[in-house]
Coordinates of C-alpha atoms and ligand atoms in Angstrom, one line a residue:
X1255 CA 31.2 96.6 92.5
X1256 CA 29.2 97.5 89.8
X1257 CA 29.7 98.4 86.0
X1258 CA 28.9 101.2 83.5
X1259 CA 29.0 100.5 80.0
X1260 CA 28.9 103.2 77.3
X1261 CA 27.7 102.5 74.1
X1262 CA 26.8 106.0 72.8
X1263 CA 29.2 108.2 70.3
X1264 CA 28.8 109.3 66.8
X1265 CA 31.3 106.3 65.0
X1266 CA 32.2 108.8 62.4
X1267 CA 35.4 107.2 61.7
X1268 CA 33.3 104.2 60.7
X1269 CA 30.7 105.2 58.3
X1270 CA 28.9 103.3 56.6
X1271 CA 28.7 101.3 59.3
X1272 CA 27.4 103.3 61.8
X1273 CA 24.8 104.7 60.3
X1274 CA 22.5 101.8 60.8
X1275 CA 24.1 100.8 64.2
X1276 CA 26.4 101.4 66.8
X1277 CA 29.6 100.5 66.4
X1278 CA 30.0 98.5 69.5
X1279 CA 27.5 96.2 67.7
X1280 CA 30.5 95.5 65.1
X1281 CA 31.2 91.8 65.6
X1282 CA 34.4 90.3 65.6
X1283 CA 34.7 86.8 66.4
X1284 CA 31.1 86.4 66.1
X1285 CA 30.3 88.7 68.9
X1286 CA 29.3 92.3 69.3
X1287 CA 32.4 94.2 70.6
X1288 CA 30.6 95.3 74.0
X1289 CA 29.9 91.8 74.2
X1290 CA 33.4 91.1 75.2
X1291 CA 33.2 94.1 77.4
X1292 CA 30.0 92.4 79.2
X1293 CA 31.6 89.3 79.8
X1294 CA 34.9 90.8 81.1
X1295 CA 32.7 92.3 83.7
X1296 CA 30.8 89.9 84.6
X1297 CA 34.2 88.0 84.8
X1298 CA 35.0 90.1 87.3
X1299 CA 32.2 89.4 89.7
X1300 CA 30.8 92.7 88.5
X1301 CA 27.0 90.6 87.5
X1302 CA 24.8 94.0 87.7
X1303 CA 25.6 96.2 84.4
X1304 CA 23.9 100.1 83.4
X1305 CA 24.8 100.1 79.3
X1306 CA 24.0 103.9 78.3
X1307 CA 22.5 104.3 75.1
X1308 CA 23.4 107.0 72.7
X1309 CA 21.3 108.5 69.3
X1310 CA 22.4 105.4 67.0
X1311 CA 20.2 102.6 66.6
X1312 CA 20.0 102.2 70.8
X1313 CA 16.9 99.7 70.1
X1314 CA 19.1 97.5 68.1
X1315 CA 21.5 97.4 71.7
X1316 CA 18.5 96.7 73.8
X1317 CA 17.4 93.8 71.1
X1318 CA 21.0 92.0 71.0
X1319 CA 21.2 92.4 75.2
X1320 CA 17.7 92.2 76.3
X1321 CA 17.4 92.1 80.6
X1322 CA 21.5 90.5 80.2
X1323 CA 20.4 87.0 81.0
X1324 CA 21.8 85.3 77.8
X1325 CA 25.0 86.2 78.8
X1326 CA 24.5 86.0 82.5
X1327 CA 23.7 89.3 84.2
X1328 CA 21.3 91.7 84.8
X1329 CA 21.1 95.1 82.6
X1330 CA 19.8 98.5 83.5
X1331 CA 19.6 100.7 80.0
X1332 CA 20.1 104.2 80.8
X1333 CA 19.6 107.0 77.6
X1334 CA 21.8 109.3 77.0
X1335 CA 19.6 112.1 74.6
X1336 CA 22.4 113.8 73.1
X1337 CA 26.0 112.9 73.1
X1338 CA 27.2 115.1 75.9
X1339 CA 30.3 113.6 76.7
X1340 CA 31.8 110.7 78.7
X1341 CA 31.8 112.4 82.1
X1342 CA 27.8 112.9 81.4
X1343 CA 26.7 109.8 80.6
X1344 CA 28.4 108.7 83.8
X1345 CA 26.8 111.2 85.9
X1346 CA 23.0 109.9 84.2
X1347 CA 24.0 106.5 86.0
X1348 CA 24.3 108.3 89.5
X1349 CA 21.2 106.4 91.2
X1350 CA 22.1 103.0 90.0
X1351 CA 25.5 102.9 91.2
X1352 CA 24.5 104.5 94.7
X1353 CA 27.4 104.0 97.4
X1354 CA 29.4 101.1 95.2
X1355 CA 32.7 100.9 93.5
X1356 CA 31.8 100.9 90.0
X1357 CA 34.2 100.3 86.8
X1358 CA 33.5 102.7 83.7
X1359 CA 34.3 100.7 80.5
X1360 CA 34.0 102.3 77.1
X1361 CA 31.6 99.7 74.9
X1362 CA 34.2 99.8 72.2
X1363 CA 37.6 98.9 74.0
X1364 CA 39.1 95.7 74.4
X1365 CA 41.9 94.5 76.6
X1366 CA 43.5 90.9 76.6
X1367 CA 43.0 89.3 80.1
X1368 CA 39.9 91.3 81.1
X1369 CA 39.5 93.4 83.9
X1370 CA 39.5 90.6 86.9
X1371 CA 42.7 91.6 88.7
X1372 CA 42.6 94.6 88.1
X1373 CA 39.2 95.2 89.8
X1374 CA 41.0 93.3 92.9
X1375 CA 43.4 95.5 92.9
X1376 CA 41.6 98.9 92.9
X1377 CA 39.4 97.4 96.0
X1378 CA 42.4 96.9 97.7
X1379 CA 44.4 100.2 97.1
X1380 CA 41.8 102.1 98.7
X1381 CA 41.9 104.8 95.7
X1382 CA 39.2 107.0 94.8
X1383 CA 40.1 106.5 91.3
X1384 CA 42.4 103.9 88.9
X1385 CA 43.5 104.2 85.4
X1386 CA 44.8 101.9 83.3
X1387 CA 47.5 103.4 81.2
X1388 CA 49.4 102.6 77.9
X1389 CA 51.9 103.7 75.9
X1390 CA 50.8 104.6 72.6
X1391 CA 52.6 106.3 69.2
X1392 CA 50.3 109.1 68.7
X1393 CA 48.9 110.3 72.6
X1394 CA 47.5 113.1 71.1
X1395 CA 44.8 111.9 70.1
X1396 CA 43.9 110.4 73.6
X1397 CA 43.3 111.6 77.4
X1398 CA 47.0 111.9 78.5
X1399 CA 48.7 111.1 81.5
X1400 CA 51.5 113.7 82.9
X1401 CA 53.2 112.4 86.1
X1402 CA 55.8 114.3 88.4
X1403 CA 59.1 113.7 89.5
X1404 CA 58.5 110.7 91.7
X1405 CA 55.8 109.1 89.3
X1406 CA 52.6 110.5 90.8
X1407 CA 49.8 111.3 88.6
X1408 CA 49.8 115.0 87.9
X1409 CA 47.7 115.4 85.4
X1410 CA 45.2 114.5 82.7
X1411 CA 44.7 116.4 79.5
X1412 CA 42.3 115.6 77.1
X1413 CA 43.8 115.0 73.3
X1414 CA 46.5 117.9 74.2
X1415 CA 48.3 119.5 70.7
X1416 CA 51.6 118.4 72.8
X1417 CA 51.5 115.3 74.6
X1418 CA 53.5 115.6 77.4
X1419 CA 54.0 111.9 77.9
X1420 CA 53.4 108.9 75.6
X1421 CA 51.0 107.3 78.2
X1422 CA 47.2 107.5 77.1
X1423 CA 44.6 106.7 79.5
X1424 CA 42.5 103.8 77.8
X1425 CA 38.5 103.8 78.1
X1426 CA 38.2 101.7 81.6
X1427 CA 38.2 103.5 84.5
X1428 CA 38.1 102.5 88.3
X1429 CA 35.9 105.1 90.6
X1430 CA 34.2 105.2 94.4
X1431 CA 31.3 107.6 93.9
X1432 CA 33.3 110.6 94.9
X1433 CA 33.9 111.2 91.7
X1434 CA 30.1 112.1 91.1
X1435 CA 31.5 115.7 93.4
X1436 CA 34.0 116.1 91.0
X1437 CA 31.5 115.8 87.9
X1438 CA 29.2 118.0 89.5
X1439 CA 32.1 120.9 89.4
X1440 CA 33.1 120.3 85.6
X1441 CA 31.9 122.4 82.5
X1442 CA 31.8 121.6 79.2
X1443 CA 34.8 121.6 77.2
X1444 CA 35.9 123.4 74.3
X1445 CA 33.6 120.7 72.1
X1446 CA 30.7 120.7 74.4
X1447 CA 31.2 118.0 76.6
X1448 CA 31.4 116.9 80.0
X1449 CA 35.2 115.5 80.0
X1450 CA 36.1 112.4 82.1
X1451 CA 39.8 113.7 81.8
X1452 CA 38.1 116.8 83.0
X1453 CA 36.4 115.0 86.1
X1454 CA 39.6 112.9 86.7
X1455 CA 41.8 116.5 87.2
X1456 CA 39.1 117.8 89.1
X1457 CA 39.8 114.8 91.5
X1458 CA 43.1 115.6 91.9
X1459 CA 42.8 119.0 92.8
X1460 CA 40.5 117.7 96.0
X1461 CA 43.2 115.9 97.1
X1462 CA 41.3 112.5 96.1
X1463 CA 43.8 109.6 96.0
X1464 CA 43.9 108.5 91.7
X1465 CA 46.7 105.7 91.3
X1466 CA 47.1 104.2 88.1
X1467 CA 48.1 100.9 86.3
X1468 CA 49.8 100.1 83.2
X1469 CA 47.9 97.7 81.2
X1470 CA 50.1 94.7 81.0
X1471 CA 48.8 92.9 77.4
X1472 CA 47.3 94.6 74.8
X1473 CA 44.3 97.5 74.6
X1474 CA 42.4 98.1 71.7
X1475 CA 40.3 101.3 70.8
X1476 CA 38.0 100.1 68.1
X1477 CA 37.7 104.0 66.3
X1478 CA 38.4 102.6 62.8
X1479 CA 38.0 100.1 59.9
X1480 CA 41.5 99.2 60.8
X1481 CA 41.0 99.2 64.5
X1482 CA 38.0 97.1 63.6
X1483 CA 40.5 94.3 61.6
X1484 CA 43.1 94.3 64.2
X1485 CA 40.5 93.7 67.1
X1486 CA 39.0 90.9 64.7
X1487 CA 42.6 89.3 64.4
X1488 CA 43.2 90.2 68.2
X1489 CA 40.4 87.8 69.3
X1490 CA 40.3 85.2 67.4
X1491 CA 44.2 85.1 68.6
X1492 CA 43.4 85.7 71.8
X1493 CA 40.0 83.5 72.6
X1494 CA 40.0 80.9 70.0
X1495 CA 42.1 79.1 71.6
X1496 CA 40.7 75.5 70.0
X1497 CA 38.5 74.5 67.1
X1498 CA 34.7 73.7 68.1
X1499 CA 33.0 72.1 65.0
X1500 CA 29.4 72.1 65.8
X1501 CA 28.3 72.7 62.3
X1502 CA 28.6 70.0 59.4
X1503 CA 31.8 70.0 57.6
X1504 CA 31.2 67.6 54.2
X1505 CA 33.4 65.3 52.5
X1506 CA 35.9 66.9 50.3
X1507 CA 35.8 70.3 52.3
X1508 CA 39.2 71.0 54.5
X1509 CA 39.3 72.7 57.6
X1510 CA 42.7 73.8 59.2
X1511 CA 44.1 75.5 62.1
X1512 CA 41.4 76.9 65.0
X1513 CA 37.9 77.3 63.4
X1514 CA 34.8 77.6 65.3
X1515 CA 31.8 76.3 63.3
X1516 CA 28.6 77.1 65.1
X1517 CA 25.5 75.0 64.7
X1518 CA 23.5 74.8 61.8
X1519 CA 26.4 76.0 59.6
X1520 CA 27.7 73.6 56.3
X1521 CA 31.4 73.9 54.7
X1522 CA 30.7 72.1 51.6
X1523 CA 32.6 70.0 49.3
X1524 CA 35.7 71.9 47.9
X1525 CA 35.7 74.5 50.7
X1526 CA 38.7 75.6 52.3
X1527 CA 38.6 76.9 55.8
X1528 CA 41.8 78.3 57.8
X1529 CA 42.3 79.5 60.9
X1530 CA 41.8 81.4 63.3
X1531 CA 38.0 81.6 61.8
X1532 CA 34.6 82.1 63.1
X1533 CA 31.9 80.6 60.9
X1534 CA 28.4 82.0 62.4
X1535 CA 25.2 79.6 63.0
X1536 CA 23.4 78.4 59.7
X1537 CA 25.5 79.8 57.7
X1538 CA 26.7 78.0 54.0
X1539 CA 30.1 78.3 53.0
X1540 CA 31.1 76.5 49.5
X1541 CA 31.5 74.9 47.3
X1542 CA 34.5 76.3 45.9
X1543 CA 35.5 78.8 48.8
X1544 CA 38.4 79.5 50.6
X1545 CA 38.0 81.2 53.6
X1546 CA 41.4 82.3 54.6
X1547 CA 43.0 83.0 58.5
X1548 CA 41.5 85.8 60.3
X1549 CA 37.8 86.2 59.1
X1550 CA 35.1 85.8 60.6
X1551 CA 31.9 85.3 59.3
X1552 CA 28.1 85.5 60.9
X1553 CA 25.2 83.8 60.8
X1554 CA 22.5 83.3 57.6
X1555 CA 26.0 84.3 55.7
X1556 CA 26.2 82.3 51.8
X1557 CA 29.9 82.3 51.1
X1558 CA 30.6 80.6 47.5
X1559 CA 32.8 81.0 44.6
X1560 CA 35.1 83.2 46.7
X1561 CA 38.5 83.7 48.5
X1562 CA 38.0 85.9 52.1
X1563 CA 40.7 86.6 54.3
X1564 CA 41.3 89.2 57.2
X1565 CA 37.5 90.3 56.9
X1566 CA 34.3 90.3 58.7
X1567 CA 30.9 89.8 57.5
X1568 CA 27.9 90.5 59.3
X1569 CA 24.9 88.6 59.6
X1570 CA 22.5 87.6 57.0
X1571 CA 25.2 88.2 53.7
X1572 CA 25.7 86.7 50.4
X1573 CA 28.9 86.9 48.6
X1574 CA 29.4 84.7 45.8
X1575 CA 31.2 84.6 42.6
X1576 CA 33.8 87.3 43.0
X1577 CA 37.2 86.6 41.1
X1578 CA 39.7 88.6 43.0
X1579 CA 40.2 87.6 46.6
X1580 CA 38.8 89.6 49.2
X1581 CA 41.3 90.9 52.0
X1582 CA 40.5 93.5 54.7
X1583 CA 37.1 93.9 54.2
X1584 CA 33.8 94.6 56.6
X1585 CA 30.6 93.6 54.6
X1586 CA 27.2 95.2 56.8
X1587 CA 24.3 92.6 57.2
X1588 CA 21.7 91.7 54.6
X1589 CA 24.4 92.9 51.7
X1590 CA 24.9 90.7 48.6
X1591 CA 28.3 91.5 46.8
X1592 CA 28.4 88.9 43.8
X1593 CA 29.7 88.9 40.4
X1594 CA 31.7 87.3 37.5
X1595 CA 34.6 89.2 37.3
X1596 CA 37.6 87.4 35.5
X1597 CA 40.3 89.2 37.1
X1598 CA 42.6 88.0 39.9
X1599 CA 44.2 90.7 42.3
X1600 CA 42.5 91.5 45.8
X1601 CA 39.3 93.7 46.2
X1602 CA 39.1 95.8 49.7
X1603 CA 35.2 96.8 50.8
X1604 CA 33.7 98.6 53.8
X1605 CA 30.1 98.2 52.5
X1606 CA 27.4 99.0 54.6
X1607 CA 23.8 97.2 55.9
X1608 CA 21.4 96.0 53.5
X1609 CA 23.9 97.3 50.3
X1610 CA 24.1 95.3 47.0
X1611 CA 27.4 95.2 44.5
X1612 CA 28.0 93.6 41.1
X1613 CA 31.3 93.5 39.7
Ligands
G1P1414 C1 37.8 108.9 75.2 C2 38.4 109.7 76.3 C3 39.9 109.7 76.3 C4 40.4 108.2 76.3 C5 39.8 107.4 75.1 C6 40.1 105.9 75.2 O1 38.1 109.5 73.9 O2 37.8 111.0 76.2 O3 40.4 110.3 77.4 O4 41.8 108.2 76.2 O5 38.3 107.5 75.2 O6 39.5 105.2 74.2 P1 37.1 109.5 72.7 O7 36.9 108.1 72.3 O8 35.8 110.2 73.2 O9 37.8 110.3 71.6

């Protein structure tokens, strides 16, 4: 089997990020969100990987991957001129997945367990096609499953005004390279793009055999700054399982509950550190800091005179002297957010790359 990853889309929902990056670059737990996606394929035995590139920062994707071998496989980048849809960027991939199985997996979703046994299983349904579906609170803003009487996939309607079930198809898909036949018969939507849900349909109606899955922990569509928090917490729940200290905590600092301190990285005297954190490579954190559950923080970061909880920063910030305590908060690399403020209540910030604040 082989993989496609898509790392395209527009990330409106998460400007200012996004415009100086994609966001499956956003890190949580110290890691670039297709990072995790990566790894869960190459979990799976899937080692040879086509990422396709959209219009935001693609060079940037190509810099953090390079040929795959840091993280032990071997990348083909594909680009994707203009974002054309789902079911396009799939078909630009058509060469490099030749006569394989291949699993489609949406750069910015993230499912607990990875995609191991899930893989095993489509290889041994025999299926042209596999879904994995979930149940969701608001399906109309997803590619919806619609089943008939005995539980066979009908249907599948892309972001329908009426769901007609609560079940959502999530961003990883299972395919044999019939589905390049269906693709080929599709037209654009109503917003211009080629629509996997589209593609999917079109295999039912040529009789093509598309099962589905539920997924069986949770899934995570990373669309928003709140999506982008929950993924954070998510992970560091999920694969921070025990502390790893390789940084240098001194006397007098405190560190409690499951931290990861990377190399190069100092928790100074009269620093506070609790779990589940990820403190980045090189980066300084005191004195006088607390950084609370749920952050985590890059590398080249200077954290001091602070309180951070449930917040990411990216690479390369400073953030020092700010009074209130910072909660829920995404801070873009080389920002500085400093300042002597005298009052306590919590401050909430989505600031993006190379941005500077004084309170
Ligand atoms: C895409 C698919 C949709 C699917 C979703 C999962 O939506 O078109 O069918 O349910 O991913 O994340 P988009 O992210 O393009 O809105």
């Amino acid at each position: 089997m082989t993989g496609i990853v898509l790392h395209g889309g527009r990330g409106t929902r998460l400007r200012p990020l996004t415009h100086t990056g994609p966001k499956q670059l956003i890190p949580v737990g110290g890691k670039a969100i297709s990072q995790y996606v990566l790894e869960d394929l190459r979990d799976a035995g899937i080692n040879e990987v086509a990422i396709v590139l959209g219009n935001i920062g693609p060079e940037r994707v190509q810099e953090y991957y390079g040929d795959g071998s840091r993280i032990g496989m071997k990348i083909t980048y594909v680009n994707q001129e203009s974002p054309k849809g789902i079911a396009d960027a799939v078909r630009l991939c058509q060469d490099f997945i030749g006569n394989d199985k291949f699993i489609v997996f949406l750069g910015d979703n993230l499912l607990k367990g990875g995609v191991a046994a899930y893989a095993k299983d489509f290889v041994a349904s025999g299926a042209d096609a596999m879904l994995l579906l979930t149940r969701v609170k608001d399906p109309e803003h997803f590619g919806v499953a619609e089943f008939d009487t005995s539980g066979r996939l009908k249907a599948v309607v892309e972001k329908p005004k009426y769901a007609p079930s609560p079940y959502i198809v999530t961003g990883i898909y299972f395919f044999t390279p019939t589905l390049f036949d269906a693709i080929a018969k599709v037209t654009p939507s109503g917003r211009g793009e080629l629509e996997i849900t589209d593609s999917i349909q079109m295999l039912i109606s040529m009789s093509a055999k598309v099962v589905y899955r539920f997924v069986e922990g949770w899934w995570k569509d990373t669309g928003t700054i709140e999506d982008i928090l929950d993924a954070n917490r998510l992970i560091l729940d999920e694969r921070l399982l025990q502390s790893s200290i390789a940084g240098i905590v001194e006397e007098g600092a405190s560190v409690e509950g499951r931290v990861n301190i990377e190399e190069g990285a100092v928790v100074k005297g009269k620093a506070v550190i609790r779990g589940p954190c990820h403190i980045g490579a090189q980066t300084i954190i005191g004195p006088n800091a607390f950084v609370g559950p749920y952050t985590s923080i890059g590398r080249f970061c200077h954290v001091e005179n602070v309180e951070i909880e449930n917040s990411i920063l990216f690479d390369n910030c400073e953030v020092k002297g700010i009074k209130q305590r910072i909660s829920e908060s995404i801070i873009g690399q080389f920002s500085k957010l400093t300042g002597e403020d005298k009052r306590q209540s919590v401050a909430h910030f989505v600031i993006g790359e190379s941005s500077i604040v004084t309170l």
